[in-house]
Structure formats: C-alpha cells, structure tokens
Amino acid sequence: MQVEWFLRGKIMLRSIRGALCAACLAPLAADAADPMVFREYFSAGASMRAWRGACDLATPAAGFSGLCDDSGTGSKVLGGYRMTRHTALEIAYDAFGRASATGTLSGAPIDGRLRGNGVSASLVGWLPVGDDWDIGVKAGLMRWSVRAERYLSTRAEIRDDGFNATAGVAVTWYFQPQAGLRVDLDRHFAVGDAGTVGRYDIDALTIGLVLRF
C-alpha cells in the first residue's frame, strides 16, 4: 500500500510539473505569433511605376510626333509603428521614376523627362492571417515634388510641389519572425498641377524586404 501511494505521488508530481511547464511556455508561443511583440518595422524595395495620363497630349493633334513612355522603375522606403494589432502608422518616401517623350513638338526637337518623388503619412488597417501573413489597407496624405525637363514642352525645366491623397493595399509574408517580403500596390492621386507640370495619377507596384523590431 505504501509503495502504491508513493508511485501515485510521483505521478501526481510529474503531472503538476508538466502543467506548470506548459503554462510557462504558452505565453511564449502566443508572443511568437502576436504582431504586438514587434511594434516598429522598416521596409525598402523596388517599384514598377506608371504615370497615368502622362502621354495623353503626346498626339499629332497636339503637334507631337515621336515616342512617349509613361512607365518606368522607382523605389520606396518606409517606417511603421504598430499602434494596435490591427492599426499602424507609416511614413514613406517614394521615388516615382520617370516618364519620357522623345521626338518633335511643332517641328522643334524635344527629348523630355518627367520625374518626381513624395513623402507620405498613412494610416494602415492590418488583418493578421495566421502567424506568417499580414494583409493591409492604407490611406494617407502625400507631399509631392515634380520636375519636367522639356517634357512635351520646349521649356528647359518646370518644377512644382504640393499635396495629394494616396491609398493602397499591402501583403506581407514573414519567413522569419523578424523578417519578411512585402508587396505594395499604391495609387497616388492627382500628382502635379495642370497649369505647370501636368496632373497625373501614379500607380506603383513595389516588392521589398521588411524587418520588424
């Protein structure tokens, strides 16, 4: 009888010890999957860009003859802060790449470029999917700067800057707890001024590396 009670006591002690260990490890497992463990993050990547409307006036009716290209490559870097599990604030710098037009305008040769960049602040709504994926929707305000160099014009350079709205979606896959790949699809609305450098919607598809801390 004493041996039986002794064995039962050992089994009970082992069960209690196992339960305590599980209770200690559970918060660590939850933390590993919880986005709130990593509040700050940084991302940098390369983009494919399109200046929508940049070639609308590159027509014979407007006196232009030649080639116009409204697409190119750009880049984007951003820093973010996770305020809650489902919301974050991001500050981003976008290089818009360039549009180009080469040919003649009313008989005068032109070889023009349209370039620009912007700094934006956006509020992001995040939906964590499992432990490794985040899907986000964002909207914000951008301060843009655009420079036209003989772009569909004989003027050497025209500069302008201002503010516009920006919006987009983002998908992030974390292949490590602190590192992942991020894809952004953004639209910057009404960049530029119709009376100076022209007004365009700029679309951007960006693929980059994201690190969170």
mmCIF file of C-alpha atoms in Angstrom:
data_model
loop_
_atom_site.group_PDB
_atom_site.id
_atom_site.type_symbol
_atom_site.label_atom_id
_atom_site.label_comp_id
_atom_site.label_asym_id
_atom_site.label_seq_id
_atom_site.Cartn_x
_atom_site.Cartn_y
_atom_site.Cartn_z
ATOM 1 C CA MET A 1 0.000 0.000 0.000
ATOM 2 C CA GLN A 2 2.813 2.448 0.849
ATOM 3 C CA VAL A 3 4.525 1.636 -2.440
ATOM 4 C CA GLU A 4 1.278 2.315 -4.330
ATOM 5 C CA TRP A 5 0.795 5.671 -2.606
ATOM 6 C CA PHE A 6 4.425 6.535 -3.313
ATOM 7 C CA LEU A 7 4.016 5.766 -7.031
ATOM 8 C CA ARG A 8 0.790 7.765 -7.188
ATOM 9 C CA GLY A 9 2.538 10.711 -5.544
ATOM 10 C CA LYS A 10 5.372 10.630 -8.078
ATOM 11 C CA ILE A 11 2.894 10.535 -10.948
ATOM 12 C CA MET A 12 0.974 13.478 -9.492
ATOM 13 C CA LEU A 13 4.164 15.499 -9.023
ATOM 14 C CA ARG A 14 5.166 14.834 -12.625
ATOM 15 C CA SER A 15 1.708 15.894 -13.835
ATOM 16 C CA ILE A 16 1.864 19.136 -11.831
ATOM 17 C CA ARG A 17 5.367 19.870 -13.108
ATOM 18 C CA GLY A 18 4.257 19.233 -16.710
ATOM 19 C CA ALA A 19 1.260 21.528 -16.301
ATOM 20 C CA LEU A 20 3.455 24.289 -14.877
ATOM 21 C CA CYS A 21 5.914 23.981 -17.759
ATOM 22 C CA ALA A 22 3.066 24.153 -20.291
ATOM 23 C CA ALA A 23 1.662 27.222 -18.562
ATOM 24 C CA CYS A 24 5.058 28.918 -18.718
ATOM 25 C CA LEU A 25 5.615 28.101 -22.391
ATOM 26 C CA ALA A 26 2.117 29.090 -23.593
ATOM 27 C CA PRO A 27 2.703 32.876 -23.312
ATOM 28 C CA LEU A 28 5.980 32.498 -25.226
ATOM 29 C CA ALA A 29 4.224 30.652 -28.057
ATOM 30 C CA ALA A 30 1.496 33.303 -28.142
ATOM 31 C CA ASP A 31 4.101 36.083 -28.183
ATOM 32 C CA ALA A 32 5.863 34.480 -31.146
ATOM 33 C CA ALA A 33 2.661 34.756 -33.183
ATOM 34 C CA ASP A 34 1.443 38.085 -31.809
ATOM 35 C CA PRO A 35 2.254 41.109 -34.043
ATOM 36 C CA MET A 36 2.283 43.348 -30.975
ATOM 37 C CA VAL A 37 5.607 41.813 -29.938
ATOM 38 C CA PHE A 38 7.171 43.738 -32.868
ATOM 39 C CA ARG A 39 5.792 47.286 -32.920
ATOM 40 C CA GLU A 40 8.336 49.008 -35.192
ATOM 41 C CA TYR A 41 9.121 47.917 -38.747
ATOM 42 C CA PHE A 42 11.095 49.104 -41.774
ATOM 43 C CA SER A 43 10.762 48.234 -45.449
ATOM 44 C CA ALA A 44 12.673 49.051 -48.639
ATOM 45 C CA GLY A 45 12.002 47.883 -52.163
ATOM 46 C CA ALA A 46 11.966 48.488 -55.910
ATOM 47 C CA SER A 47 8.863 49.516 -57.854
ATOM 48 C CA MET A 48 7.265 49.412 -61.261
ATOM 49 C CA ARG A 49 5.631 52.815 -61.860
ATOM 50 C CA ALA A 50 3.096 54.222 -64.296
ATOM 51 C CA TRP A 51 2.279 57.935 -64.735
ATOM 52 C CA ARG A 52 -1.350 57.652 -65.828
ATOM 53 C CA GLY A 53 -2.189 60.405 -68.284
ATOM 54 C CA ALA A 54 1.418 61.411 -68.951
ATOM 55 C CA CYS A 55 1.128 60.581 -72.658
ATOM 56 C CA ASP A 56 -2.388 61.909 -73.239
ATOM 57 C CA LEU A 57 -1.031 65.012 -75.025
ATOM 58 C CA ALA A 58 1.630 63.130 -76.974
ATOM 59 C CA THR A 59 -0.532 63.135 -80.126
ATOM 60 C CA PRO A 60 -0.279 64.587 -83.631
ATOM 61 C CA ALA A 61 -3.286 66.778 -82.809
ATOM 62 C CA ALA A 62 -1.164 68.451 -80.115
ATOM 63 C CA GLY A 63 1.754 68.871 -82.522
ATOM 64 C CA PHE A 64 3.805 65.948 -81.166
ATOM 65 C CA SER A 65 5.497 63.295 -83.249
ATOM 66 C CA GLY A 66 7.671 60.622 -81.670
ATOM 67 C CA LEU A 67 7.667 58.159 -78.772
ATOM 68 C CA CYS A 68 6.165 58.599 -75.311
ATOM 69 C CA ASP A 69 6.607 56.188 -72.396
ATOM 70 C CA ASP A 70 4.625 56.715 -69.188
ATOM 71 C CA SER A 71 6.134 53.773 -67.252
ATOM 72 C CA GLY A 72 9.421 53.104 -65.508
ATOM 73 C CA THR A 73 11.044 51.951 -62.293
ATOM 74 C CA GLY A 74 11.199 53.625 -58.907
ATOM 75 C CA SER A 75 11.761 52.809 -55.255
ATOM 76 C CA LYS A 76 10.137 53.075 -51.854
ATOM 77 C CA VAL A 77 11.314 53.074 -48.243
ATOM 78 C CA LEU A 78 9.065 53.285 -45.196
ATOM 79 C CA GLY A 79 8.981 53.070 -41.454
ATOM 80 C CA GLY A 80 5.952 51.916 -39.495
ATOM 81 C CA TYR A 81 4.683 51.744 -35.937
ATOM 82 C CA ARG A 82 2.054 49.211 -34.886
ATOM 83 C CA MET A 83 -0.351 51.068 -32.588
ATOM 84 C CA THR A 84 -2.668 48.086 -32.094
ATOM 85 C CA ARG A 85 -2.896 44.581 -33.508
ATOM 86 C CA HIS A 86 -4.961 45.916 -36.419
ATOM 87 C CA THR A 87 -3.708 49.502 -36.933
ATOM 88 C CA ALA A 88 -0.383 51.131 -37.752
ATOM 89 C CA LEU A 89 1.046 54.478 -38.826
ATOM 90 C CA GLU A 90 3.538 54.569 -41.717
ATOM 91 C CA ILE A 91 5.867 57.268 -43.041
ATOM 92 C CA ALA A 92 7.137 56.577 -46.580
ATOM 93 C CA TYR A 93 9.426 58.089 -49.207
ATOM 94 C CA ASP A 94 8.573 57.279 -52.846
ATOM 95 C CA ALA A 95 10.746 57.883 -55.887
ATOM 96 C CA PHE A 96 8.261 57.967 -58.784
ATOM 97 C CA GLY A 97 10.697 57.022 -61.516
ATOM 98 C CA ARG A 98 10.130 58.870 -64.772
ATOM 99 C CA ALA A 99 8.041 59.245 -67.888
ATOM 100 C CA SER A 100 9.754 60.211 -71.156
ATOM 101 C CA ALA A 101 8.886 61.739 -74.521
ATOM 102 C CA THR A 102 11.280 61.923 -77.470
ATOM 103 C CA GLY A 103 10.527 63.405 -80.868
ATOM 104 C CA THR A 104 9.375 66.787 -82.165
ATOM 105 C CA LEU A 105 6.824 69.274 -80.877
ATOM 106 C CA SER A 106 5.504 71.609 -83.585
ATOM 107 C CA GLY A 107 8.684 70.871 -85.522
ATOM 108 C CA ALA A 108 11.070 71.571 -82.595
ATOM 109 C CA PRO A 109 13.115 68.593 -81.325
ATOM 110 C CA ILE A 110 12.468 67.565 -77.717
ATOM 111 C CA ASP A 111 13.906 64.849 -75.504
ATOM 112 C CA GLY A 112 11.978 65.229 -72.266
ATOM 113 C CA ARG A 113 11.746 63.623 -68.850
ATOM 114 C CA LEU A 114 9.141 63.822 -66.111
ATOM 115 C CA ARG A 115 10.471 62.950 -62.638
ATOM 116 C CA GLY A 116 9.171 63.193 -59.096
ATOM 117 C CA ASN A 117 9.119 61.971 -55.522
ATOM 118 C CA GLY A 118 6.893 62.189 -52.481
ATOM 119 C CA VAL A 119 6.820 61.813 -48.707
ATOM 120 C CA SER A 120 3.607 60.424 -47.223
ATOM 121 C CA ALA A 121 1.961 59.614 -43.901
ATOM 122 C CA SER A 122 -0.636 56.831 -43.962
ATOM 123 C CA LEU A 123 -2.913 55.016 -41.556
ATOM 124 C CA VAL A 124 -2.907 51.254 -42.175
ATOM 125 C CA GLY A 125 -5.528 48.704 -41.179
ATOM 126 C CA TRP A 126 -3.882 45.284 -40.772
ATOM 127 C CA LEU A 127 -5.517 41.862 -40.772
ATOM 128 C CA PRO A 128 -3.124 39.185 -39.436
ATOM 129 C CA VAL A 129 -3.678 35.831 -41.159
ATOM 130 C CA GLY A 130 -2.116 33.013 -39.182
ATOM 131 C CA ASP A 131 1.373 33.513 -37.809
ATOM 132 C CA ASP A 132 3.117 34.453 -41.075
ATOM 133 C CA TRP A 133 0.846 36.765 -43.114
ATOM 134 C CA ASP A 134 -0.443 40.322 -42.807
ATOM 135 C CA ILE A 135 -2.933 41.943 -45.212
ATOM 136 C CA GLY A 136 -3.319 45.718 -45.017
ATOM 137 C CA VAL A 137 -5.379 48.568 -46.461
ATOM 138 C CA LYS A 138 -3.966 52.103 -46.201
ATOM 139 C CA ALA A 139 -4.842 55.721 -46.903
ATOM 140 C CA GLY A 140 -2.967 58.940 -46.286
ATOM 141 C CA LEU A 141 -1.602 62.292 -47.440
ATOM 142 C CA MET A 142 1.490 62.873 -49.580
ATOM 143 C CA ARG A 143 3.741 65.875 -50.162
ATOM 144 C CA TRP A 144 4.944 65.592 -53.767
ATOM 145 C CA SER A 145 7.597 67.299 -55.863
ATOM 146 C CA VAL A 146 7.655 67.010 -59.685
ATOM 147 C CA ARG A 147 10.159 68.255 -62.260
ATOM 148 C CA ALA A 148 9.503 68.385 -66.025
ATOM 149 C CA GLU A 149 12.579 68.735 -68.276
ATOM 150 C CA ARG A 150 11.486 69.552 -71.849
ATOM 151 C CA TYR A 151 8.628 67.112 -71.340
ATOM 152 C CA LEU A 152 6.170 67.775 -74.174
ATOM 153 C CA SER A 153 7.455 71.348 -73.983
ATOM 154 C CA THR A 154 10.417 73.367 -75.217
ATOM 155 C CA ARG A 155 10.976 74.809 -71.720
ATOM 156 C CA ALA A 156 14.189 73.529 -70.153
ATOM 157 C CA GLU A 157 12.710 72.869 -66.719
ATOM 158 C CA ILE A 158 9.460 73.310 -64.809
ATOM 159 C CA ARG A 159 9.140 72.461 -61.102
ATOM 160 C CA ASP A 160 6.142 72.244 -58.826
ATOM 161 C CA ASP A 161 5.156 70.744 -55.486
ATOM 162 C CA GLY A 162 2.018 70.248 -53.444
ATOM 163 C CA PHE A 163 -0.157 67.763 -51.579
ATOM 164 C CA ASN A 164 -2.300 64.843 -52.724
ATOM 165 C CA ALA A 165 -4.141 61.803 -51.397
ATOM 166 C CA THR A 166 -2.611 58.332 -51.528
ATOM 167 C CA ALA A 167 -4.103 54.873 -50.947
ATOM 168 C CA GLY A 168 -3.199 51.247 -51.409
ATOM 169 C CA VAL A 169 -3.034 47.667 -50.210
ATOM 170 C CA ALA A 170 -0.126 45.663 -48.809
ATOM 171 C CA VAL A 171 0.575 41.971 -48.258
ATOM 172 C CA THR A 172 3.454 40.762 -46.084
ATOM 173 C CA TRP A 173 4.802 37.226 -45.680
ATOM 174 C CA TYR A 174 7.131 36.721 -42.721
ATOM 175 C CA PHE A 175 9.555 33.893 -43.486
ATOM 176 C CA GLN A 176 11.269 34.649 -40.155
ATOM 177 C CA PRO A 177 9.742 36.215 -37.007
ATOM 178 C CA GLN A 178 11.557 39.497 -37.703
ATOM 179 C CA ALA A 179 11.964 39.413 -41.497
ATOM 180 C CA GLY A 180 9.629 39.096 -44.446
ATOM 181 C CA LEU A 181 8.721 40.027 -48.008
ATOM 182 C CA ARG A 182 6.186 42.788 -48.649
ATOM 183 C CA VAL A 183 4.194 43.664 -51.783
ATOM 184 C CA ASP A 184 2.529 47.101 -52.026
ATOM 185 C CA LEU A 185 0.068 48.267 -54.655
ATOM 186 C CA ASP A 186 -0.352 52.046 -54.350
ATOM 187 C CA ARG A 187 -2.080 54.862 -56.176
ATOM 188 C CA HIS A 188 -1.033 58.485 -55.660
ATOM 189 C CA PHE A 189 -3.947 60.634 -56.811
ATOM 190 C CA ALA A 190 -3.658 63.914 -58.750
ATOM 191 C CA VAL A 191 0.107 64.410 -58.521
ATOM 192 C CA GLY A 192 1.192 67.673 -60.143
ATOM 193 C CA ASP A 193 -0.641 70.766 -61.358
ATOM 194 C CA ALA A 194 -2.337 71.008 -64.730
ATOM 195 C CA GLY A 195 -1.066 74.568 -65.167
ATOM 196 C CA THR A 196 2.615 73.704 -64.676
ATOM 197 C CA VAL A 197 3.994 70.148 -64.879
ATOM 198 C CA GLY A 198 0.638 68.479 -65.587
ATOM 199 C CA ARG A 199 -1.541 66.365 -63.322
ATOM 200 C CA TYR A 200 -1.255 62.574 -63.110
ATOM 201 C CA ASP A 201 -2.340 59.556 -61.093
ATOM 202 C CA ILE A 202 0.753 57.489 -60.331
ATOM 203 C CA ASP A 203 0.425 53.718 -59.839
ATOM 204 C CA ALA A 204 3.183 51.755 -58.116
ATOM 205 C CA LEU A 205 3.787 48.039 -57.550
ATOM 206 C CA THR A 206 6.582 47.598 -55.002
ATOM 207 C CA ILE A 207 8.313 44.431 -53.818
ATOM 208 C CA GLY A 208 10.626 44.802 -50.849
ATOM 209 C CA LEU A 209 12.176 43.386 -47.713
ATOM 210 C CA VAL A 210 10.568 44.197 -44.362
ATOM 211 C CA LEU A 211 12.239 43.991 -40.951
ATOM 212 C CA ARG A 212 10.379 44.401 -37.668
ATOM 213 C CA PHE A 213 11.726 45.145 -34.202
#
